[in-house]
GROMACS .gro file of C-alpha atoms in nm:
model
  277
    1UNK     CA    1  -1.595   0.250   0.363
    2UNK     CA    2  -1.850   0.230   0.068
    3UNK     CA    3  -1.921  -0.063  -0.148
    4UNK     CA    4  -1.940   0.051  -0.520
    5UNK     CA    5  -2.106  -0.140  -0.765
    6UNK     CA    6  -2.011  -0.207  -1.116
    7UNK     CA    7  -2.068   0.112  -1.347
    8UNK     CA    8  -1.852   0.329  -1.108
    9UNK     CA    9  -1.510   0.480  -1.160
   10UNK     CA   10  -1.365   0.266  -0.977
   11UNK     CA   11  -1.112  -0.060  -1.084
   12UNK     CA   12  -1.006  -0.388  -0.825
   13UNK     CA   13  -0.651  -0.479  -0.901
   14UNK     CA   14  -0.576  -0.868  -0.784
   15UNK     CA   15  -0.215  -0.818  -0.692
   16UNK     CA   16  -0.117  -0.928  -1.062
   17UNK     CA   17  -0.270  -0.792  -1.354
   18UNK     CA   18  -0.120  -0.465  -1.433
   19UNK     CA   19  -0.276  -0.125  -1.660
   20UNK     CA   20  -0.087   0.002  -1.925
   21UNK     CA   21  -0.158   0.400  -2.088
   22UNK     CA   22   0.062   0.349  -2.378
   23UNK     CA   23   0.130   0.675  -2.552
   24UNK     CA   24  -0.013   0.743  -2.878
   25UNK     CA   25   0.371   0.892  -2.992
   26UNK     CA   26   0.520   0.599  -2.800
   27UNK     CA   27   0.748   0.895  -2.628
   28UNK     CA   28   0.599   1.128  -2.356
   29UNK     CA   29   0.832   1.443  -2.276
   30UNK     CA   30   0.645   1.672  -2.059
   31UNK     CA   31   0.705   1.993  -1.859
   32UNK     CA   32   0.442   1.982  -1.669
   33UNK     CA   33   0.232   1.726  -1.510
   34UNK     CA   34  -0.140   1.659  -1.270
   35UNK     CA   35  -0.163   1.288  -1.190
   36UNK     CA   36  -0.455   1.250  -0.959
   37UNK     CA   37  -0.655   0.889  -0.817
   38UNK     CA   38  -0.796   0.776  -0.495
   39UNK     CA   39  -0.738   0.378  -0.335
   40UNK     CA   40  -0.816   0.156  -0.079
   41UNK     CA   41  -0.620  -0.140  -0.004
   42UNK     CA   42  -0.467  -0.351   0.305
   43UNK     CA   43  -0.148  -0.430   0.211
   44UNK     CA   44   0.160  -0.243   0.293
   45UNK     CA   45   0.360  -0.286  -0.042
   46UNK     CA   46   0.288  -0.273  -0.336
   47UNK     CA   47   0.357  -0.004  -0.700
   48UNK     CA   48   0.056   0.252  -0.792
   49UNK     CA   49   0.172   0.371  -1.102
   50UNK     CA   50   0.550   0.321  -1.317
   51UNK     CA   51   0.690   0.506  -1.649
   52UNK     CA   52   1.056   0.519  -1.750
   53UNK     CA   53   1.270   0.621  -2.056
   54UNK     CA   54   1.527   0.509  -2.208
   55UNK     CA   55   1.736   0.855  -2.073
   56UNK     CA   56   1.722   0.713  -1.756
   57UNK     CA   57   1.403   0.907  -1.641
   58UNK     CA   58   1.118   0.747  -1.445
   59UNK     CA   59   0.823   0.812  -1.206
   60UNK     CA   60   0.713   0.590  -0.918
   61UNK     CA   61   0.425   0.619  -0.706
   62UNK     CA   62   0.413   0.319  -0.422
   63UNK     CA   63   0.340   0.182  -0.101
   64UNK     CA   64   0.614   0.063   0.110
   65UNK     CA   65   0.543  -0.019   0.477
   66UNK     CA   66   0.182   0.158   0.461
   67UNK     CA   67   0.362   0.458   0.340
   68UNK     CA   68   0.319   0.661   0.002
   69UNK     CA   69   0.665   0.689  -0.231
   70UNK     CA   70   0.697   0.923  -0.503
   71UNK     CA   71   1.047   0.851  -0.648
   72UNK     CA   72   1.095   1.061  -0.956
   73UNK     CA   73   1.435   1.169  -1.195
   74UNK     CA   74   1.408   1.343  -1.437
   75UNK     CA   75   1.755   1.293  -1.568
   76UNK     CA   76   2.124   1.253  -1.494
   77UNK     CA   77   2.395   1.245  -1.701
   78UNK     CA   78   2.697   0.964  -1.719
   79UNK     CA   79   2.981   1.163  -1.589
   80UNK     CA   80   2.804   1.169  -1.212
   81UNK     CA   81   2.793   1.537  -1.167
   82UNK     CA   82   2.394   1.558  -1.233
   83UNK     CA   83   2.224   1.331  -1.015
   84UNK     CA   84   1.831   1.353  -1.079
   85UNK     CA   85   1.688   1.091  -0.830
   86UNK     CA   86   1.427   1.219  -0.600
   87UNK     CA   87   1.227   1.025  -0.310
   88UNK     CA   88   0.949   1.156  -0.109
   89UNK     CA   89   0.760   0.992   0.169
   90UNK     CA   90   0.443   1.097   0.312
   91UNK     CA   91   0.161   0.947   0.534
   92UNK     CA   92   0.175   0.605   0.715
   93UNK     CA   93  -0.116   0.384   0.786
   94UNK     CA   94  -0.223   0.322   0.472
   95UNK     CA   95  -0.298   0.004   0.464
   96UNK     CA   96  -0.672   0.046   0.652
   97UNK     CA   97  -0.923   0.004   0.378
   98UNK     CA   98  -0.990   0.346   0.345
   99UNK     CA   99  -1.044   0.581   0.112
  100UNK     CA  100  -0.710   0.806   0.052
  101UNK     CA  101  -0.690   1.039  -0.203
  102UNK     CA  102  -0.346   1.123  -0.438
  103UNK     CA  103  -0.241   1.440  -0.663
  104UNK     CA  104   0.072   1.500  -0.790
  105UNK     CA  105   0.099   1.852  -0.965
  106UNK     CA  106   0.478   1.905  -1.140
  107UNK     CA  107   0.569   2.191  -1.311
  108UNK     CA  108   0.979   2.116  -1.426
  109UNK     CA  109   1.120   2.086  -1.060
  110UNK     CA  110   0.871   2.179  -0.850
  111UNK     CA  111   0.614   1.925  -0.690
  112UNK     CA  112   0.300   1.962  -0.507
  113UNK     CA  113   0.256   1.615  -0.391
  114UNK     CA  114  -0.082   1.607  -0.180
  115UNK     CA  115  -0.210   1.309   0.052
  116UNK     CA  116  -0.548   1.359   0.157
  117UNK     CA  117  -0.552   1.762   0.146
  118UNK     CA  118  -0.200   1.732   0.309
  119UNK     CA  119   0.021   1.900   0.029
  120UNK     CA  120   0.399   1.853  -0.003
  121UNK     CA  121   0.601   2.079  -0.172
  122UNK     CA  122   0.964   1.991  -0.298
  123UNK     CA  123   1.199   2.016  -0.578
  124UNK     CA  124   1.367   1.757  -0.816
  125UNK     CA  125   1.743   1.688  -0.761
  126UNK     CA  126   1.950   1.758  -1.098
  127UNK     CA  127   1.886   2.033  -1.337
  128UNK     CA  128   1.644   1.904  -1.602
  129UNK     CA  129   1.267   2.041  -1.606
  130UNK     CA  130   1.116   1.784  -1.849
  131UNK     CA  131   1.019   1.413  -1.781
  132UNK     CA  132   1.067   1.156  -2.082
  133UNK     CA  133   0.920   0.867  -2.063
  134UNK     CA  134   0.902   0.584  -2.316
  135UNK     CA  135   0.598   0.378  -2.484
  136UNK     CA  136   0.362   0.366  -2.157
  137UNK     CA  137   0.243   0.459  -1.783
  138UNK     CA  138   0.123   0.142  -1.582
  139UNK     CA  139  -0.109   0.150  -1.364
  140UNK     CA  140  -0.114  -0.114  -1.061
  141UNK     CA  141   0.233  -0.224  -1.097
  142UNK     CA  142   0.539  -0.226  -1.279
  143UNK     CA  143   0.601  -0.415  -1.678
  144UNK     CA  144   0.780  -0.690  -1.653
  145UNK     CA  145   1.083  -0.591  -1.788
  146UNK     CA  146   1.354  -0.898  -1.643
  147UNK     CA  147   1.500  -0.576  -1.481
  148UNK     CA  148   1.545  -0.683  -1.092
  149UNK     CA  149   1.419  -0.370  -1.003
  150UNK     CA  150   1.093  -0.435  -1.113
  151UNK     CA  151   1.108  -0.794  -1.019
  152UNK     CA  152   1.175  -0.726  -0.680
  153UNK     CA  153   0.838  -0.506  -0.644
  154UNK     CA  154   0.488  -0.608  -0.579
  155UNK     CA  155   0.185  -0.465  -0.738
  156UNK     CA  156  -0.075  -0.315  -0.600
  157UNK     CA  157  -0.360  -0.507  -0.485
  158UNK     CA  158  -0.724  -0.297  -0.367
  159UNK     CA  159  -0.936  -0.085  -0.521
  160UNK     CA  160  -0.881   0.245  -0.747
  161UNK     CA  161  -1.114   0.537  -0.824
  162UNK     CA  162  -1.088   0.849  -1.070
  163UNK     CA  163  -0.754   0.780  -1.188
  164UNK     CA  164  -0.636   1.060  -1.416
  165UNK     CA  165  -0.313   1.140  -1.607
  166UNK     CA  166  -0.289   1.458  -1.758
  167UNK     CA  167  -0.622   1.494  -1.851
  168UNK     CA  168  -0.693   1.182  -1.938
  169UNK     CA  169  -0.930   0.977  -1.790
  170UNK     CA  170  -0.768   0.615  -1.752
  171UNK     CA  171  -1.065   0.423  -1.526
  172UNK     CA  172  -1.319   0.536  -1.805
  173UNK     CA  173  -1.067   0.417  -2.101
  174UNK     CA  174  -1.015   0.050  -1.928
  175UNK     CA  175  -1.389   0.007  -1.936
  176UNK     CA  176  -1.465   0.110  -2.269
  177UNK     CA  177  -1.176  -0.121  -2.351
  178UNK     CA  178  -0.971   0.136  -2.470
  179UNK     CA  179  -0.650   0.003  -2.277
  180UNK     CA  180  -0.528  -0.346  -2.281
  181UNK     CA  181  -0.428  -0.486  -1.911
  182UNK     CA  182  -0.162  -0.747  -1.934
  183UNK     CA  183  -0.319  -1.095  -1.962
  184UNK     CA  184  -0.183  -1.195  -1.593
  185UNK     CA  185  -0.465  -1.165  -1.342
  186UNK     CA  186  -0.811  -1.001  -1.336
  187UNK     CA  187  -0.908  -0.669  -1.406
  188UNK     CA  188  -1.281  -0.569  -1.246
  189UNK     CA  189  -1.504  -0.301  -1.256
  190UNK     CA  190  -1.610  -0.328  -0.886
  191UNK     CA  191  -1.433  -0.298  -0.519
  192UNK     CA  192  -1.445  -0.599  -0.323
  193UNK     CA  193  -1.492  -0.526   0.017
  194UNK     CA  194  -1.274  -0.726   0.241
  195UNK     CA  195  -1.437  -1.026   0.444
  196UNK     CA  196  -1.253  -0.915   0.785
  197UNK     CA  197  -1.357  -0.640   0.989
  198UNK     CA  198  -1.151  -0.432   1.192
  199UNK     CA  199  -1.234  -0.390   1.547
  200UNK     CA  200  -1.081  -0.066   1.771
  201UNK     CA  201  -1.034  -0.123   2.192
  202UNK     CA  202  -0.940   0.126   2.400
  203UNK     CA  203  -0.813   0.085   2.734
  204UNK     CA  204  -1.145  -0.038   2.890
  205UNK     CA  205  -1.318  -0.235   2.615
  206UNK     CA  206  -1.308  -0.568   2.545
  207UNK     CA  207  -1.452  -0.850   2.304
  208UNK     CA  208  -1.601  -1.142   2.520
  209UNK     CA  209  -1.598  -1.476   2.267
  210UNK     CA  210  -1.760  -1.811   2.404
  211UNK     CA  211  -1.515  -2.088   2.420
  212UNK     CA  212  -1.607  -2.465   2.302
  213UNK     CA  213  -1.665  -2.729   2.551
  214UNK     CA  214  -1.516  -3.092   2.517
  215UNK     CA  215  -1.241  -2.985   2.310
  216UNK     CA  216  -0.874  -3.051   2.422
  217UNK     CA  217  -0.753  -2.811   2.146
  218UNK     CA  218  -0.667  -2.383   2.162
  219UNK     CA  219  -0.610  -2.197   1.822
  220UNK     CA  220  -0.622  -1.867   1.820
  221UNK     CA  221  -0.504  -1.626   1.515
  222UNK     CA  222  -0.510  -1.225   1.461
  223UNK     CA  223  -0.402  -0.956   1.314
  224UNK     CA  224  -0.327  -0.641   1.499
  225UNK     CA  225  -0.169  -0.321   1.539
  226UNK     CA  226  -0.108  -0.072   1.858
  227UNK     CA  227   0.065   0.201   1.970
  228UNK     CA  228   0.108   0.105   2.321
  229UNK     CA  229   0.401  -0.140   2.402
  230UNK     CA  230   0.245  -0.285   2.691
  231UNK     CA  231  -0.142  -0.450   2.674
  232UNK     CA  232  -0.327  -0.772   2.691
  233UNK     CA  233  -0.470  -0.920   2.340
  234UNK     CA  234  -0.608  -1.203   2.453
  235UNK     CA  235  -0.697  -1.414   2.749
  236UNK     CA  236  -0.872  -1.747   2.780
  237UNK     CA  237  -0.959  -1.995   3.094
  238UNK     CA  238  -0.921  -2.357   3.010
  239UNK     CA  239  -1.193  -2.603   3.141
  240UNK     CA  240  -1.214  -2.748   3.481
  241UNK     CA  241  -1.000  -2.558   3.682
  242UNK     CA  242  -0.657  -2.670   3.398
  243UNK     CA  243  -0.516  -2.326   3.376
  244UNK     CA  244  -0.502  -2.010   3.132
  245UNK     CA  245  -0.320  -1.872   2.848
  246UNK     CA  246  -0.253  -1.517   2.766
  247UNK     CA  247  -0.104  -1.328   2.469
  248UNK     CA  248   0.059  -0.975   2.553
  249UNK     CA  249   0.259  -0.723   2.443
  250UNK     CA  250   0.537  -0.639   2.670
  251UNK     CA  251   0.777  -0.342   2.602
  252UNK     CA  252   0.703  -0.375   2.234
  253UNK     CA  253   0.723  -0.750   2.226
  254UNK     CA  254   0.486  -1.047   2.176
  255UNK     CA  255   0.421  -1.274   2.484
  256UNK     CA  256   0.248  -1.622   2.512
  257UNK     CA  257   0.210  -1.714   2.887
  258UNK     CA  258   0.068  -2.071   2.950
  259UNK     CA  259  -0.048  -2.128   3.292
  260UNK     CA  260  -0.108  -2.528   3.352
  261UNK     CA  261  -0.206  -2.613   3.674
  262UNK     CA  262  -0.162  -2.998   3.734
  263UNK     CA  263   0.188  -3.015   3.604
  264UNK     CA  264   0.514  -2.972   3.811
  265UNK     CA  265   0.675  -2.709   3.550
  266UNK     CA  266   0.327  -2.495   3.568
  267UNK     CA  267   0.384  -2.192   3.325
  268UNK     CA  268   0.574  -2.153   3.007
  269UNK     CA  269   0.655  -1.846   2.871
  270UNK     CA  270   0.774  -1.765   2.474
  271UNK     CA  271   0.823  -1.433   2.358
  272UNK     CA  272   0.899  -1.332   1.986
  273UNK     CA  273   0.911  -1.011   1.780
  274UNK     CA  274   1.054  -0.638   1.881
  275UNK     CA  275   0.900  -0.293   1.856
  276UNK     CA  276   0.572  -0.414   1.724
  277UNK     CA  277   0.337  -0.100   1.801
   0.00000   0.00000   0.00000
């Protein structure tokens, strides 16, 4: 992971404020399309980039669960018998702070959807070849519109580089101040690294912490992830001879085991959580 300073093509998105291209014709119909930007974030959820039209077409890119959605229509008509919607998942993970980069080539029905030089091809349901979309493209979430559909999504929050759209270059606009984000949130010209660092174990390693001495209280928080449904996360002798505690998964599910030893009930055990790895 680099740390890029301010000057670079690259934009931090707080989870709120959201990027508007607004088109110059207020209607975009296209035929063909190349929609290309690279970003780093850690959350799971959250809407890269939104247009619709008042025909009922639209284009989504988003997160959802760490993995990349392209939803796309590009139309359907009100008797049922053309149905345009089209959703495409690809990759998973991708909530690590790294670097991942996005193009989406369309010519009419045919997509070339690419995830880090891993290209998906596929074709559009329905049988219309151009996309019309109305007034703007949004970058970083979707317009408010009192739609639930839009209420109901979050925006993106991390860092994006290089963004283009169909030529045109929409990082370099926003800092000449050619594009107007809404007036929710902050818009910055530099990618704030995140103040937690992750740490990998294998089967062998460990991370050795020292306690604190003449303190009657244990707090311990984490994040974590695994692909193994059985391991030990953490471990932890309490003073003079008292006991232990240990957290584990155990067939895919959180433990807490509390070992006291000068009480007549002497362990407790709690378990929460399924299929966790």
């Amino acid at each position: 992971m680099g740390c890029y300073e301010e000057g670079t093509d690259v934009i931090n998105f707080d989870g709120h404020v959201v990027l508007p291209y607004r088109f110059r014709n207020k209607k975009m119909k296209t035929l063909k399309d190349v929609i290309s930007l690279k970003f780093k974030t850690s959350e799971s959820e959250g809407v890269i980039f939104h247009g619709e039209g008042q025909q009922g077409d639209y284009i989504t890119l988003e997160l959802k669960k760490a993995k990349l959605v392209l939803s796309l229509n590009l139309g359907s008509n009100q008797l049922g018998s053309i149905y345009g919607h089209t959703s495409v998942m690809t990759g998973s993970l991708l909530d690590d702070h790294h670097w991942h980069s996005i193009i989406i080539e369309r010519h009419g029905r045919n997509i070339n959807l690419t995830l880090d030089r891993h290209m998906q091809h596929f074709r559009t349901n329905g049988e219309f070849d151009y996309l019309d979309l109305d007034y703007e493209i949004t970058f970083g979430g979707m317009p408010f519109s009192g739609k639930p559909s839009s209420n109901s999504r979050k925006n993106f929050k991390g860092c994006m580089e290089s963004i283009n759209y169909n030529g045109n270059n929409i990082t370099d606009l926003a800092k000449r101040k050619k594009l107007e984000p809404s007036n929710v949130g902050n818009l910055s010209f530099s990618c704030v690294e995140p103040q937690t660092v992750p740490v990998f174990f294998n089967a062998t390693s460990y991370l050795e912490v020292p306690g604190r001495p003449s303190q009657d209280l244990f707090s311990v928080s984490f994040l974590f992830r695994t692909w193994n449904p059985n391991g030990l996360l953490v471990f932890s002798n309490f003073a003079d001879d008292l006991g232990n505690v240990e957290i584990d998964t155990s067939e895919g599910k959180v433990s807490v085991h509390i070992n006291v030893t000068q009480v007549k009930k002497n362990r407790i055990d709690i378990s929460s959580g399924k299929w966790v790895f």
